[in-house]
Amino acid sequence: MSSILVVGSMAFDDIETPFGKSNKIIGGAATYIAYTASYFNPNIQLVSVVGGDFPQSVIDDLEDRGVNTEGLQVKKDEKSFFWSGKYHLDMNSRDTLVTELNVLGTFDPVLPENYKNADFVMLGNLSPDVQRKVIEQMDNRPKLVAMDTMNFWMDIAREELDKTLKLVDVLIINDEETRQLTGEYSLVKGAKKIFEMGPRFLIIKKGEHGALLFHGEQMFYVPALPLEEVFDPTGAGDTFAGGFIGYMAKAGEVSFDNMKRAIIYGSAMASFCVEKFGTQRMVELTQADIDQRLQAFVDLSQIKLEV
Ligand code: AMP
C-alpha cells in the first residue's frame, strides 16, 4: 500500500457562520487531511506541531485510524495554532478574524527516518518555508507532491512560496488565490502562469461551484453537489485535498485519468465536511456513506450524449 506524508497545521478554530458559533474546536489543515485520507489509505505519516493544550484524545483517535504521529511535535509549554473566521451570508466567502501562529511560528519539521520514502506527499496549508523543509528532507522524489496554500502566505511570504512552488507537482488553491498568485483574471491564463512557476497540474476549487483540473492544454471540471444544508465550510478545502491524495495513493499511479477521479473523490469528501461544524462530520463516516455520495456525483453529471 502506498504511503502518504501529510504536513499542515493542527489547530483550535473559532468559527462563526450565519447558523451559529462554534467556540474553540479542533481544526487545522493537517487534521482535516489526515482524517479524510484515512478513509482511503491507512498508511499516513503526519508532520505537524501542537502545544500542550491540544487534546491527546484527538492524537489517539488519529492513531487508531492508522495515522502515524511520530512526526507530530508536542511543545508542552506552548500554545497550539489558533485561527478564527467569520462567514458571510453566501457561505462562500469569509473574513479571517484572528491568526495566532503560536507553535507554528517557530516550527522546524523533522522527518522520522521511516517517512523519508513516502510515495505521496500532501503539503497542507502552512508556511511555505516549512513545506519546503519537509520536501528537502526526503530521501527519494515522491511519485506526487501536492500543495495547498492561501492568500495569507501570498501576502507575507511570497518569495518563500515561489521557491516551494518549484518543488511541487500539483497546486490546489481556490479561484481568488489563483488570481492573486498570477495577477490574471482568466483562470486559463492563470493556469499557464502557474505551470511556469513549477507545478504540472493545477486544481482550482470554486466552492459551491465545483473544481477545475488543468494539465498542459487539458481541462476537467467537477461540479459540487448541491446540498440542502451547509453549516460550516471550514476545512472543506483541506478535506478536498485529503480525498484527492487519499484516492491517488489508493490508485497508486499518477495519470490525468486518476487525477480526474481523485477530484471527484475530493469533492465528495468535501461535501460531507460542510454538513457539520469543524471535523465533526469527518470522524463519523462509513464506507456506505462515501459510496452513496460518490454515486450522487456520478448521477449529477452523467448523461449519454452522442456528439
Ligand atoms: P479551509 O477552510 O480548507 O481553508 O481550512 C481551514 C483550516 O485552515 C482551519 O481549520 C484553520 O485552522 C486552518 N488555517 C487557517 N489559516 C491558516 C494558516 N495561515 N496556516 C495554516 N493553517 C491555517
Coordinates of C-alpha atoms and ligand atoms in Angstrom, one line a residue:
M1 CA 0.0 0.0 0.0
S2 CA 1.3 3.5 -0.9
S3 CA 2.2 5.8 1.9
I4 CA 1.1 9.4 2.2
L5 CA 3.1 12.1 4.1
V6 CA 0.8 14.8 5.3
V7 CA 2.1 18.2 6.5
G8 CA 0.0 21.0 7.8
S9 CA -1.4 22.9 10.7
M10 CA -3.3 21.4 13.6
A11 CA -5.3 24.0 15.3
F12 CA -8.0 25.4 17.5
D13 CA -10.6 27.2 15.4
D14 CA -13.3 29.7 16.4
I15 CA -15.9 29.8 13.7
E16 CA -18.9 31.9 13.1
T17 CA -21.4 31.2 10.4
P18 CA -25.0 32.5 9.8
F19 CA -26.1 29.3 11.5
G20 CA -24.1 29.6 14.7
K21 CA -20.9 29.9 16.6
S22 CA -18.6 27.1 17.3
N23 CA -16.4 28.3 20.1
K24 CA -12.9 26.7 20.3
I25 CA -13.0 23.5 18.3
I26 CA -10.4 21.2 16.7
G27 CA -9.3 22.3 13.2
G28 CA -6.2 22.7 11.2
A29 CA -5.3 21.7 7.6
A30 CA -3.4 18.5 8.6
T31 CA -6.2 17.4 10.9
Y32 CA -8.8 17.5 8.1
I33 CA -6.4 16.0 5.5
A34 CA -5.4 13.1 7.8
Y35 CA -8.9 12.3 8.9
T36 CA -10.1 12.3 5.3
A37 CA -7.3 10.4 3.7
S38 CA -7.5 7.7 6.4
Y39 CA -10.7 6.5 4.8
F40 CA -8.8 5.5 1.6
N41 CA -5.3 4.7 2.8
P42 CA -4.4 4.0 6.4
N43 CA -0.7 4.3 5.8
I44 CA -0.5 8.0 6.7
Q45 CA 2.5 9.8 8.1
L46 CA 1.7 13.1 9.9
V47 CA 4.1 16.0 10.3
S48 CA 2.8 18.9 12.4
V49 CA 3.2 20.7 15.7
V50 CA 0.8 21.3 18.6
G51 CA 1.1 22.9 22.1
G52 CA 0.5 21.2 25.4
D53 CA -3.2 22.4 25.2
F54 CA -4.0 20.1 22.3
P55 CA -6.2 17.1 23.4
Q56 CA -4.3 13.8 23.4
S57 CA -7.7 12.2 22.6
V58 CA -7.5 13.6 19.1
I59 CA -4.0 12.3 18.6
D60 CA -5.1 8.9 19.9
D61 CA -8.1 8.9 17.6
L62 CA -5.9 9.7 14.5
E63 CA -3.5 6.8 15.5
D64 CA -6.5 4.4 15.8
R65 CA -7.3 5.3 12.2
G66 CA -3.9 4.3 11.0
V67 CA -2.2 7.7 11.2
N68 CA 1.5 7.6 12.2
T69 CA 2.1 10.5 14.6
E70 CA 5.9 10.1 15.1
G71 CA 6.4 13.3 13.1
L72 CA 4.0 15.3 15.3
Q73 CA 5.9 17.6 17.7
V74 CA 4.1 18.4 21.0
K75 CA 5.5 21.5 22.7
K76 CA 4.2 21.0 26.2
D77 CA 4.7 24.6 27.4
E78 CA 3.4 26.4 24.4
K79 CA 0.0 27.1 22.8
S80 CA -1.4 25.5 19.6
F81 CA -2.1 27.5 16.5
F82 CA -5.3 29.4 16.7
W83 CA -7.5 30.6 13.9
S84 CA -10.8 32.4 13.9
G85 CA -13.1 33.2 10.9
K86 CA -16.5 34.5 10.2
Y87 CA -18.5 33.5 7.1
H88 CA -20.6 35.9 5.0
L89 CA -24.2 35.1 4.2
D90 CA -23.3 33.4 0.9
M91 CA -21.1 31.0 2.9
N92 CA -18.6 31.1 0.0
S93 CA -16.5 33.9 1.4
R94 CA -15.2 34.5 4.9
D95 CA -13.1 37.0 6.8
T96 CA -10.2 35.8 8.9
L97 CA -10.6 37.5 12.3
V98 CA -7.5 36.1 14.1
T99 CA -4.4 34.1 13.2
E100 CA -2.2 33.3 16.2
L101 CA 0.7 31.2 14.9
N102 CA 1.9 30.3 18.4
V103 CA 3.8 26.9 18.0
L104 CA 3.6 27.2 14.2
G105 CA 5.6 30.4 14.3
T106 CA 8.9 28.6 15.2
F107 CA 8.0 25.1 13.7
D108 CA 11.1 23.3 12.4
P109 CA 9.8 20.0 11.0
V110 CA 12.0 16.9 11.5
L111 CA 11.1 13.9 9.4
P112 CA 11.4 10.5 11.1
E113 CA 13.5 8.1 9.0
N114 CA 10.6 5.9 8.0
Y115 CA 8.8 9.0 6.5
K116 CA 11.6 9.8 4.1
N117 CA 10.5 7.4 1.3
A118 CA 6.8 8.3 1.2
D119 CA 5.1 7.7 -2.2
F120 CA 2.7 10.7 -2.0
V121 CA 3.0 14.0 -0.2
M122 CA 0.3 16.4 0.7
L123 CA 1.7 19.8 1.8
G124 CA -1.3 21.2 3.6
N125 CA -1.7 24.9 4.4
L126 CA 1.3 26.0 6.4
S127 CA 4.3 28.4 6.0
P128 CA 5.8 27.7 2.6
D129 CA 9.2 27.6 4.3
V130 CA 8.1 24.6 6.4
Q131 CA 6.5 22.9 3.4
R132 CA 9.9 23.2 1.6
K133 CA 11.9 21.9 4.5
V134 CA 9.8 18.7 4.5
I135 CA 10.4 18.0 0.8
E136 CA 14.1 18.7 1.2
Q137 CA 14.4 16.0 3.9
M138 CA 13.1 13.2 1.7
D139 CA 15.5 10.5 0.5
N140 CA 13.7 9.9 -2.8
R141 CA 11.5 12.1 -5.0
P142 CA 7.9 11.0 -4.2
K143 CA 5.5 9.9 -7.0
L144 CA 3.5 13.1 -6.4
V145 CA 3.8 16.2 -4.3
A146 CA 0.6 18.2 -4.0
M147 CA 0.4 21.5 -2.2
D148 CA -2.3 23.8 -0.8
T149 CA -1.6 27.4 0.3
M150 CA -3.6 30.6 0.9
N151 CA -3.7 34.4 0.5
F152 CA -2.1 34.8 4.0
W153 CA 1.1 33.3 2.7
M154 CA 1.0 35.1 -0.6
D155 CA 0.8 38.3 1.4
I156 CA 3.6 37.7 3.9
A157 CA 5.9 35.1 2.3
R158 CA 5.7 35.4 -1.5
E159 CA 9.4 34.7 -2.1
E160 CA 9.4 31.6 0.1
L161 CA 6.2 30.5 -1.7
D162 CA 7.8 30.9 -5.1
K163 CA 10.7 28.7 -4.0
T164 CA 8.4 26.0 -2.7
L165 CA 6.3 26.0 -5.8
K166 CA 9.3 24.9 -7.9
L167 CA 9.3 21.6 -6.0
V168 CA 5.6 20.8 -6.4
D169 CA 3.7 18.7 -9.0
V170 CA 0.1 19.7 -8.1
L171 CA -1.1 23.1 -6.7
I172 CA -4.5 23.1 -5.1
I173 CA -5.9 26.6 -4.5
N174 CA -9.2 28.5 -5.0
D175 CA -10.1 30.9 -7.8
E176 CA -9.4 34.0 -5.7
E177 CA -6.0 32.7 -4.8
T178 CA -5.2 31.8 -8.4
R179 CA -6.0 35.4 -9.4
Q180 CA -3.9 36.8 -6.5
L181 CA -0.9 34.5 -7.3
T182 CA -0.9 35.2 -11.1
G183 CA -2.5 38.7 -11.5
E184 CA -4.7 37.1 -14.2
Y185 CA -8.5 37.3 -14.1
S186 CA -8.8 34.5 -16.6
L187 CA -8.2 31.1 -14.8
V188 CA -7.0 29.6 -18.0
K189 CA -4.3 32.3 -18.3
G190 CA -3.6 31.9 -14.6
A191 CA -3.1 28.2 -15.0
K192 CA -0.5 28.8 -17.8
K193 CA 1.4 31.2 -15.5
I194 CA 1.3 28.7 -12.6
F195 CA 2.8 26.0 -14.9
E196 CA 5.7 28.3 -15.4
M197 CA 6.2 28.5 -11.6
G198 CA 6.7 24.8 -11.1
P199 CA 3.5 22.7 -10.8
R200 CA 2.5 20.5 -13.8
F201 CA -1.1 20.2 -12.5
L202 CA -3.4 22.9 -11.1
I203 CA -6.6 22.3 -9.2
I204 CA -8.8 25.3 -8.7
K205 CA -11.5 25.0 -6.1
K206 CA -14.6 27.1 -6.7
G207 CA -16.6 26.4 -3.5
E208 CA -20.2 25.6 -4.3
H209 CA -19.3 25.9 -8.0
G210 CA -17.1 22.8 -8.1
A211 CA -13.5 22.3 -9.0
L212 CA -11.3 22.6 -12.2
L213 CA -8.3 20.5 -13.1
F214 CA -5.7 21.8 -15.5
H215 CA -2.7 19.9 -17.0
G216 CA -1.0 21.3 -20.2
E217 CA -3.8 22.0 -22.6
Q218 CA -6.2 19.6 -20.8
M219 CA -9.0 20.7 -18.6
F220 CA -11.6 18.8 -16.5
Y221 CA -14.4 20.0 -14.3
V222 CA -16.3 18.5 -11.4
P223 CA -19.4 20.2 -10.0
A224 CA -20.1 20.5 -6.3
L225 CA -23.1 18.5 -5.0
P226 CA -25.9 21.0 -4.3
L227 CA -26.7 20.4 -0.6
E228 CA -29.8 21.2 1.4
E229 CA -27.8 22.2 4.5
V230 CA -24.4 23.9 4.7
F231 CA -23.4 24.6 8.3
D232 CA -19.7 25.3 8.2
P233 CA -17.4 25.4 5.1
T234 CA -14.3 25.4 7.3
G235 CA -11.9 22.7 6.2
A236 CA -13.7 21.9 3.0
G237 CA -10.5 22.7 1.1
D238 CA -8.4 20.5 3.3
T239 CA -11.0 17.7 3.1
F240 CA -10.9 18.0 -0.7
A241 CA -7.1 17.7 -0.5
G242 CA -7.4 14.7 1.8
G243 CA -9.8 12.9 -0.5
F244 CA -7.7 13.8 -3.6
I245 CA -4.4 12.5 -2.1
G246 CA -6.1 9.5 -0.5
Y247 CA -7.6 8.4 -3.8
M248 CA -4.3 9.0 -5.7
A249 CA -2.4 6.9 -3.1
K250 CA -5.0 4.1 -3.4
A251 CA -4.8 4.2 -7.2
G252 CA -1.0 4.2 -6.9
E253 CA -0.2 5.6 -10.4
V254 CA -0.1 9.2 -11.4
S255 CA -2.2 9.8 -14.6
F256 CA -4.6 12.5 -15.7
D257 CA -7.4 10.0 -15.6
N258 CA -6.7 9.0 -12.0
M259 CA -6.5 12.7 -11.2
K260 CA -9.9 13.3 -12.7
R261 CA -11.3 10.6 -10.4
A262 CA -9.3 12.0 -7.5
I263 CA -11.0 15.4 -7.7
I264 CA -14.4 13.6 -7.7
Y265 CA -13.4 11.9 -4.5
G266 CA -12.1 15.2 -3.1
S267 CA -15.4 16.9 -3.9
A268 CA -17.4 14.1 -2.5
M269 CA -15.5 14.2 0.8
A270 CA -15.7 18.0 1.0
S271 CA -19.5 17.8 0.6
F272 CA -19.6 15.9 3.9
C273 CA -17.3 18.3 5.7
V274 CA -19.6 21.3 5.4
E275 CA -22.6 19.4 6.8
K276 CA -21.5 19.9 10.5
F277 CA -19.2 22.2 12.4
G278 CA -15.5 21.6 12.3
T279 CA -14.2 18.0 11.9
Q280 CA -17.5 16.5 13.4
R281 CA -18.7 15.0 10.2
M282 CA -15.3 13.7 9.1
V283 CA -14.9 11.4 12.1
E284 CA -18.2 9.6 11.7
L285 CA -18.4 8.5 8.0
T286 CA -18.9 4.9 6.9
Q287 CA -17.8 3.3 3.7
A288 CA -21.5 3.1 2.7
D289 CA -21.9 6.9 3.2
I290 CA -18.9 7.5 0.9
D291 CA -20.1 5.1 -1.8
Q292 CA -23.5 6.7 -1.8
R293 CA -22.1 10.2 -2.1
L294 CA -19.8 9.2 -5.0
Q295 CA -22.8 7.7 -6.8
A296 CA -24.7 11.0 -6.2
F297 CA -21.8 12.8 -8.1
V298 CA -21.9 10.3 -10.9
D299 CA -25.7 10.7 -11.2
L300 CA -25.4 14.5 -11.0
S301 CA -23.2 14.9 -14.0
Q302 CA -23.5 11.9 -16.3
I303 CA -25.7 11.6 -19.4
K304 CA -25.4 9.6 -22.5
L305 CA -24.9 12.0 -25.4
E306 CA -23.6 11.4 -28.9
V307 CA -21.5 14.2 -30.4
Ligands
AMP1 P1 -10.0 25.7 4.7 O1 -11.4 26.1 5.1 O2 -10.0 24.4 3.9 O3 -9.3 26.8 4.1 O4 -9.2 25.4 6.0 C1 -9.5 25.9 7.3 C2 -8.4 25.4 8.3 O5 -7.2 26.0 8.0 C3 -8.8 25.8 9.7 O6 -9.0 24.7 10.4 C4 -7.6 26.6 10.2 O7 -7.1 26.2 11.4 C5 -6.5 26.4 9.1 N1 -5.8 27.7 8.8 C6 -6.3 28.9 8.7 N2 -5.3 29.8 8.4 C7 -4.2 29.1 8.4 C8 -2.8 29.4 8.2 N3 -2.4 30.7 7.9 N4 -1.9 28.4 8.2 C9 -2.2 27.2 8.4 N5 -3.5 26.8 8.6 C10 -4.5 27.7 8.6

